[in-house]
PDB file of C-alpha atoms in Angstrom:
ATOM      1  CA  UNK A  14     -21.010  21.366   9.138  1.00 68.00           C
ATOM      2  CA  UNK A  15     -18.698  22.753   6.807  1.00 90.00           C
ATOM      3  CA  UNK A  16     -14.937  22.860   6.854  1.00 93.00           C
ATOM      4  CA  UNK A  17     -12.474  25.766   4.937  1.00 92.00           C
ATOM      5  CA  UNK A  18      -8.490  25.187   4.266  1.00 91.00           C
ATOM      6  CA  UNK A  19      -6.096  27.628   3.002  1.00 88.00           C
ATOM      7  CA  UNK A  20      -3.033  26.499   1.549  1.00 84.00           C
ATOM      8  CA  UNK A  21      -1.328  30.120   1.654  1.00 80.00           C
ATOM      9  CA  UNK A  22       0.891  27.828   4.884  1.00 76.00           C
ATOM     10  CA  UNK A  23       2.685  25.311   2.722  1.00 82.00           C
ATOM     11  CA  UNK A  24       6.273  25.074   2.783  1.00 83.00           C
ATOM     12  CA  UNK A  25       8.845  22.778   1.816  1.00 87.00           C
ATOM     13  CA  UNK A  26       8.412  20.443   5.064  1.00 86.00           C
ATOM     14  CA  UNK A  27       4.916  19.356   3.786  1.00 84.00           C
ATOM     15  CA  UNK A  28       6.309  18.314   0.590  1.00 82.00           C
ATOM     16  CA  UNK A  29       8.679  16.371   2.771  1.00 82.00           C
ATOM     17  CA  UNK A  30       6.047  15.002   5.288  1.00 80.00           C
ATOM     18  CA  UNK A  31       4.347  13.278   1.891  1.00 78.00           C
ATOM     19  CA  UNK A  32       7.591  12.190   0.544  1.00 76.00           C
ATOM     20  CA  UNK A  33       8.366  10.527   3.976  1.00 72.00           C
ATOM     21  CA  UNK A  34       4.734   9.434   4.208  1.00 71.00           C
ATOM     22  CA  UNK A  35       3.587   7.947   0.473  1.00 69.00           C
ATOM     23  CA  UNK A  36       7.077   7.869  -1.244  1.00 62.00           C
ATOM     24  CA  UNK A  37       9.288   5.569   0.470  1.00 56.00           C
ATOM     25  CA  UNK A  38       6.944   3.120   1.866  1.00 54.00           C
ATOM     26  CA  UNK A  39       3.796   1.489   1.928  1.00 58.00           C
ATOM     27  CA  UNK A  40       0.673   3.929   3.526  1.00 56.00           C
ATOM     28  CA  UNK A  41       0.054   1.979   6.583  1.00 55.00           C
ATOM     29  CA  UNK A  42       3.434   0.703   7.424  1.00 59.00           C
ATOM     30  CA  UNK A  43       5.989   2.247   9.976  1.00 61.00           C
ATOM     31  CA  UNK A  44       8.828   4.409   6.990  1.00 57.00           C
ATOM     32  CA  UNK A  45      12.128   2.921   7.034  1.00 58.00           C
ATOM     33  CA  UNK A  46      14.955   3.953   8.991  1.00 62.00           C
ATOM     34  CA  UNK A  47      16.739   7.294   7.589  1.00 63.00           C
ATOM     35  CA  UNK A  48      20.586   7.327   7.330  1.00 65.00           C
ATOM     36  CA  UNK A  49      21.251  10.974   8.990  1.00 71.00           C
ATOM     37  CA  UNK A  50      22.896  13.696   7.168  1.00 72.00           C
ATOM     38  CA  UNK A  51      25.293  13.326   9.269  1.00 80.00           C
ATOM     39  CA  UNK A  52      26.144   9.741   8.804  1.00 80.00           C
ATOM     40  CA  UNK A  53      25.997  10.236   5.041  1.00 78.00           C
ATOM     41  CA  UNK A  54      28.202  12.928   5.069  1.00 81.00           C
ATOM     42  CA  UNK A  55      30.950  10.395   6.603  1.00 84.00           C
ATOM     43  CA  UNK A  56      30.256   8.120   4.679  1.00 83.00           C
ATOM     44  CA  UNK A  57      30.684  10.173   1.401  1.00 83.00           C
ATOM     45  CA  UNK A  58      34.125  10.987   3.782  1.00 86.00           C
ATOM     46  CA  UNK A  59      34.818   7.680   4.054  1.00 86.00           C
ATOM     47  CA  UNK A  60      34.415   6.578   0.362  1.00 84.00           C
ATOM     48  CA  UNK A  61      36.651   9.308  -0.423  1.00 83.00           C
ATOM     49  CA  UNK A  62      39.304   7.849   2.231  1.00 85.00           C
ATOM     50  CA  UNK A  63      38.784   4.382   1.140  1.00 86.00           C
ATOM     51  CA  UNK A  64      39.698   5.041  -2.278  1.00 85.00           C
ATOM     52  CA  UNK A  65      42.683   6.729  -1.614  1.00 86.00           C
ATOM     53  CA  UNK A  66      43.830   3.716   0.515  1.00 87.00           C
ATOM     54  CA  UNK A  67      42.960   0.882  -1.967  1.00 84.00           C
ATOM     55  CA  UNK A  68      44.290   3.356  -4.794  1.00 82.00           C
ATOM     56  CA  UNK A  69      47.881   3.431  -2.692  1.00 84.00           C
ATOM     57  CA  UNK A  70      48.047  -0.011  -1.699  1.00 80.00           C
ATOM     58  CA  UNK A  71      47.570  -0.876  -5.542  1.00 80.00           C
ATOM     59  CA  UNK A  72      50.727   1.121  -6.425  1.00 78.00           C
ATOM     60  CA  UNK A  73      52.598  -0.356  -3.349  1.00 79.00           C
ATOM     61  CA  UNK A  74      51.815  -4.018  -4.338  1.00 75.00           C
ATOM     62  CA  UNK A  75      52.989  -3.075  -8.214  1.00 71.00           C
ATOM     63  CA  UNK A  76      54.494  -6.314  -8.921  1.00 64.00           C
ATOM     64  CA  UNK A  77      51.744  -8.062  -8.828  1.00 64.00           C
ATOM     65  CA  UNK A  78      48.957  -7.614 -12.045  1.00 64.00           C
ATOM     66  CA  UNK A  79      46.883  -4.891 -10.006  1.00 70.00           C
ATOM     67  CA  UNK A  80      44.777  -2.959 -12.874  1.00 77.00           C
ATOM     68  CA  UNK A  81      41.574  -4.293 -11.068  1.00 78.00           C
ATOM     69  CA  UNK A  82      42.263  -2.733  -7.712  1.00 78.00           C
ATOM     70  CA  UNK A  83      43.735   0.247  -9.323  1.00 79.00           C
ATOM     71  CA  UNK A  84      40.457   0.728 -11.416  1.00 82.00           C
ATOM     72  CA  UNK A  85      38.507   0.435  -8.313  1.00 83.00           C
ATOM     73  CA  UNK A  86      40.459   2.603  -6.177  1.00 82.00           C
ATOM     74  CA  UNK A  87      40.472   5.660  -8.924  1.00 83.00           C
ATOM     75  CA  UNK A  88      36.637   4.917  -8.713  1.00 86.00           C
ATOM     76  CA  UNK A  89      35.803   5.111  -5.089  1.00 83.00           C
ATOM     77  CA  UNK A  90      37.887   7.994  -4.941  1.00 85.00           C
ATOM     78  CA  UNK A  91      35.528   9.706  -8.164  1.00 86.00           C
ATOM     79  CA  UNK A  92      32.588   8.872  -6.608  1.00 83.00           C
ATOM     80  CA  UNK A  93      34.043  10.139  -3.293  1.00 82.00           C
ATOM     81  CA  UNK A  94      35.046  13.412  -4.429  1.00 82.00           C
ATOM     82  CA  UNK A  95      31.476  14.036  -6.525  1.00 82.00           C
ATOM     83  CA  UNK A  96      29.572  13.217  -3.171  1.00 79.00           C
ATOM     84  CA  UNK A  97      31.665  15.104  -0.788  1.00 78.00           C
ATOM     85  CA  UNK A  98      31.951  18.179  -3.035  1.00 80.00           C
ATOM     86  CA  UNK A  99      27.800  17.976  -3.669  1.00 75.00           C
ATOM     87  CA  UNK A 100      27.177  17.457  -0.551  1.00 72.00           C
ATOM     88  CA  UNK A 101      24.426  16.174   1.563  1.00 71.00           C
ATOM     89  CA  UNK A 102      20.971  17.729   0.621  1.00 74.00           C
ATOM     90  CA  UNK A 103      18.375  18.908   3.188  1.00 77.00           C
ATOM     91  CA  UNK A 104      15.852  17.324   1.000  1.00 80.00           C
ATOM     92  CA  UNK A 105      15.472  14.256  -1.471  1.00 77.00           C
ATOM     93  CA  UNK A 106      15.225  16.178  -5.230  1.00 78.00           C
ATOM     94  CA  UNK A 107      11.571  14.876  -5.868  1.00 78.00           C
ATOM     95  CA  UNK A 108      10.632  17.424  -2.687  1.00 82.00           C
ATOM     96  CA  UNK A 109      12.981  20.284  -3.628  1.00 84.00           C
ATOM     97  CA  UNK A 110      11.613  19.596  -7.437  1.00 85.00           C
ATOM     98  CA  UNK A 111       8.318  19.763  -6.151  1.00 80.00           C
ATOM     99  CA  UNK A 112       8.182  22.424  -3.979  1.00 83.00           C
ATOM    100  CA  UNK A 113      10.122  25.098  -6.735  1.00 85.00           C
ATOM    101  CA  UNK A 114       6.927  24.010  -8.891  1.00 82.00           C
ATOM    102  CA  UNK A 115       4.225  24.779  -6.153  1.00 78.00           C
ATOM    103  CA  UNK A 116       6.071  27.952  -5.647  1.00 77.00           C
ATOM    104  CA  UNK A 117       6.123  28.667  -9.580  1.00 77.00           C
ATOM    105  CA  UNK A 118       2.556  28.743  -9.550  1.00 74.00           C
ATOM    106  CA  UNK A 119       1.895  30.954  -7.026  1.00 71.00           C
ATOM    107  CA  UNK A 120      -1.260  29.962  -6.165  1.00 70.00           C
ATOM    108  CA  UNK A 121      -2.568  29.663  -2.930  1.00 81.00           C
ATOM    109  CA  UNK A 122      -6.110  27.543  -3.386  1.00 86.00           C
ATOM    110  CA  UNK A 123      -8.932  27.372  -0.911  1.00 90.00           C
ATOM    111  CA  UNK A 124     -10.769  24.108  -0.284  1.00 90.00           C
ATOM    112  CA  UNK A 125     -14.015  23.955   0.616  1.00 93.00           C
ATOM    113  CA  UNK A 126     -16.225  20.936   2.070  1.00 93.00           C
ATOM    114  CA  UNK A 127     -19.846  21.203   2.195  1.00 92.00           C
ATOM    115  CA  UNK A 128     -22.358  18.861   2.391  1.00 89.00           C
ATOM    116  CA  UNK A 129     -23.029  18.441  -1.170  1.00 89.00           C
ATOM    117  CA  UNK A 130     -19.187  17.842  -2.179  1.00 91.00           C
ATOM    118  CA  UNK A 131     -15.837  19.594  -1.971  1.00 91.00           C
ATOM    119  CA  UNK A 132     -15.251  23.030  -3.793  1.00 90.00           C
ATOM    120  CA  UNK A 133     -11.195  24.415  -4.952  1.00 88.00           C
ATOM    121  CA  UNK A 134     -10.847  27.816  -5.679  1.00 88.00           C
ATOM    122  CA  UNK A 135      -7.597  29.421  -6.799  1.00 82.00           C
ATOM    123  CA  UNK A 136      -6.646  32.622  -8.434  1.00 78.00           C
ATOM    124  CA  UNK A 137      -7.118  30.941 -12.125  1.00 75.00           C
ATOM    125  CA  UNK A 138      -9.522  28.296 -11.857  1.00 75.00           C
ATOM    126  CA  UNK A 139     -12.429  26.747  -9.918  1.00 84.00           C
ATOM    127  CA  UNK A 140     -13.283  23.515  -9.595  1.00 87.00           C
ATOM    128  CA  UNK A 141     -15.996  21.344  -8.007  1.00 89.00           C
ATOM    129  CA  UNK A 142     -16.091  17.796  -6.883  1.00 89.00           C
ATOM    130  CA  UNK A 143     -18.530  14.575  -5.846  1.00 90.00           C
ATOM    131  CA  UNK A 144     -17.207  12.969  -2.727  1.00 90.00           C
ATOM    132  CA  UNK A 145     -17.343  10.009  -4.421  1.00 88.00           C
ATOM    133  CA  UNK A 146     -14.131  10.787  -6.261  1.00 88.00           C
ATOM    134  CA  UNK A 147     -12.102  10.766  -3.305  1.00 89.00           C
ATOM    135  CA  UNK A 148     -10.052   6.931  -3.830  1.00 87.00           C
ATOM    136  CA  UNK A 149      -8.016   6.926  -0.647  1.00 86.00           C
ATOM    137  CA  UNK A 150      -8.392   9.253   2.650  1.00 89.00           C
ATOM    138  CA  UNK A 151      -5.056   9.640   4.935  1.00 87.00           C
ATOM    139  CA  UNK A 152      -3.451  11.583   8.046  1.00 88.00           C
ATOM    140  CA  UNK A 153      -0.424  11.801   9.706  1.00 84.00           C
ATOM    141  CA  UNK A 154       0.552  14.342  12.714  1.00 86.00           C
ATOM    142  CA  UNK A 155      -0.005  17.202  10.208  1.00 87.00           C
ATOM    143  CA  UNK A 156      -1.982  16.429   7.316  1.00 88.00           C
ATOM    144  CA  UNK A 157      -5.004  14.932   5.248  1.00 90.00           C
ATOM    145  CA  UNK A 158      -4.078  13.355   1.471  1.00 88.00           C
ATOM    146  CA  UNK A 159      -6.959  13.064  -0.450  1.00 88.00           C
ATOM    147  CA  UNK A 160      -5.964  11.159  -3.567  1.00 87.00           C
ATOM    148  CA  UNK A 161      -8.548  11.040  -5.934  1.00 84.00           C
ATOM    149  CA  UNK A 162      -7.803   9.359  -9.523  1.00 72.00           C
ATOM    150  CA  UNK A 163      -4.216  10.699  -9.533  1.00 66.00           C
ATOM    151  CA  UNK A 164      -1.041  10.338  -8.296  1.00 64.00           C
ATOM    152  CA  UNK A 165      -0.344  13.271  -6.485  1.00 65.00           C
ATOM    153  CA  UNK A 166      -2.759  14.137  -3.206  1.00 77.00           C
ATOM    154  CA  UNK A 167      -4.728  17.134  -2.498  1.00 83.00           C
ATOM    155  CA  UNK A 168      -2.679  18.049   0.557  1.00 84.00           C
ATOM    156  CA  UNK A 169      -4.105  19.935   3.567  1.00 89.00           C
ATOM    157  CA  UNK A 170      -2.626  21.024   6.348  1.00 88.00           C
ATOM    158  CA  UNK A 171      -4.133  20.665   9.986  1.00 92.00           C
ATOM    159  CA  UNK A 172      -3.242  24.157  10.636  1.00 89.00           C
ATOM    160  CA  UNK A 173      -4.418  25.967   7.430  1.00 90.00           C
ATOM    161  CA  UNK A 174      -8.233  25.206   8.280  1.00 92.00           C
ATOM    162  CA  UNK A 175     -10.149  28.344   9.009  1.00 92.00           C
ATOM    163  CA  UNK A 176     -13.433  27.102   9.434  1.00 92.00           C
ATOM    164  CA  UNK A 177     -14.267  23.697  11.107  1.00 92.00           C
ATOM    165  CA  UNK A 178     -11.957  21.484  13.685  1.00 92.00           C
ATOM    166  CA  UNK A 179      -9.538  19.502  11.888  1.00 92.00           C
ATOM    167  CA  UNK A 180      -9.816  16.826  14.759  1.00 91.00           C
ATOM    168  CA  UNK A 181     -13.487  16.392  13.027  1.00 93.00           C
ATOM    169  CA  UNK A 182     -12.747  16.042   9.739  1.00 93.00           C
ATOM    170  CA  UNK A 183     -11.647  12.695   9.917  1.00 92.00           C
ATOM    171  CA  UNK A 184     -15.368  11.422  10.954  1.00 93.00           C
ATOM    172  CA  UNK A 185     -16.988  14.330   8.222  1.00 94.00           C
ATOM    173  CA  UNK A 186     -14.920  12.784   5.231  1.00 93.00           C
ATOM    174  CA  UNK A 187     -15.921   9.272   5.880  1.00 93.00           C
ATOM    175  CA  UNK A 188     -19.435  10.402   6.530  1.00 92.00           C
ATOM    176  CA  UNK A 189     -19.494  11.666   3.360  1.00 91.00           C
ATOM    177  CA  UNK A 190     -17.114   9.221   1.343  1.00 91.00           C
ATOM    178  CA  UNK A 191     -17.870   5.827   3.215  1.00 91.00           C
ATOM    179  CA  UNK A 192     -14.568   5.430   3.488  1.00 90.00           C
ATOM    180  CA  UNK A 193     -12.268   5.363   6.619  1.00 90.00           C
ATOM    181  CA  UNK A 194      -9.223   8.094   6.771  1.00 89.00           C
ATOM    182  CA  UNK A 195      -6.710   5.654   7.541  1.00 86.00           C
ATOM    183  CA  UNK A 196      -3.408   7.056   9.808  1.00 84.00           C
ATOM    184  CA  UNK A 197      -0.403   7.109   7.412  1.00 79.00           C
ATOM    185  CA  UNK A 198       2.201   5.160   9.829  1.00 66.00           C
ATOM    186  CA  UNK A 199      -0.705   2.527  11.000  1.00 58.00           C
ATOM    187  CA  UNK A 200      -1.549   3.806  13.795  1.00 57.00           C
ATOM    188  CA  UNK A 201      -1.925   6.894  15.692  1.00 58.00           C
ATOM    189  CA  UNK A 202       0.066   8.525  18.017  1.00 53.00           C
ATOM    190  CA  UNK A 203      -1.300   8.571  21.476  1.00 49.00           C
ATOM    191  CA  UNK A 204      -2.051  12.069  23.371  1.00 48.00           C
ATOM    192  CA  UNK A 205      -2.289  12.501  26.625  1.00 41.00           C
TER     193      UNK A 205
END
């Protein structure tokens, strides 16, 4: 059995799957809660406010040695003013950084797993593997990661496979690897 991906599908919300995924947790652990961009939004609001409040009350209560409360008032209301004018990203800046260099490249690769190893072919350069590089195998809803000695995954996306079932890949890569694709939030969702 062989299995083909294309990576000419990859957009900005992969980046983000991994970053949610690898980034801010440990691979096997439910990720930790998100603040909302909407709660972080009033809260950026409410640093702003908060400022302005200790910054008043500092010049109401003037006769008594209030630099400190002063100090920290002009501070919140810095900080408040740099965050609400910014504003709340979509994305954390290691996935916007990330995807402006995937898109910089402009290469769309093709990956392809045969029984003898795994082959990557882009517009500039081929390269061949040994499944016995592959260090760590995961999936989540989406995705495989296939880290081999380096940081950064090769990541494929369930839907960019145009040969082979990605619901067998799972069982083909630890075939081949001896190694078990583990699910990336411990355990996997249920379908029914």
């Amino acid at each position: 059995m062989e299995f083909e991906v294309q990576t000419s599908g990859t957009t900005i919300d992969d980046f983000a799957a991994y970053w949610l995924a690898f980034r801010w947790k440990q691979p096997g652990r439910t990720p930790p809660q998100q603040v909302s961009r909407r709660t972080q939004t009033l809260l950026n609001w409410a640093m702003l406010l908060g400022g302005a409040l200790i910054f008043a009350l500092s010049l109401w209560l003037r006769e008594y040695d209030t630099m400190y409360i002063t100090v920290f008032g002009l501070l919140c209301i810095v900080l408040g003013l740099f965050t609400v004018i910014r504003g709340t990203p979509e994305y954390p800046y290691w996935v916007q950084r990330n995807w402006k260099n995937y898109q910089a490249r402009g290469e769309d690769c093709t990956y392809r797993f045969t029984r003898d190893g795994f082959e990557i072919h882009g517009r500039t350069s081929d390269h061949r593997y040994d499944y016995a590089l592959l260090q760590q195998l995961w999936e989540d809803e989406g995705h495989f990661y296939l880290f081999l000695s380096q940081p950064m995954p090769f990541m494929l996306n369930k839907s960019g496979f145009t040969q082979g079932d990605p619901a067998d890949f799972s069982a083909f890569l630890q075939e081949k690897t001896g190694r078990p694709v583990q699910w990336v939030n411990g355990k996997r969702k249920q379908t029914s």
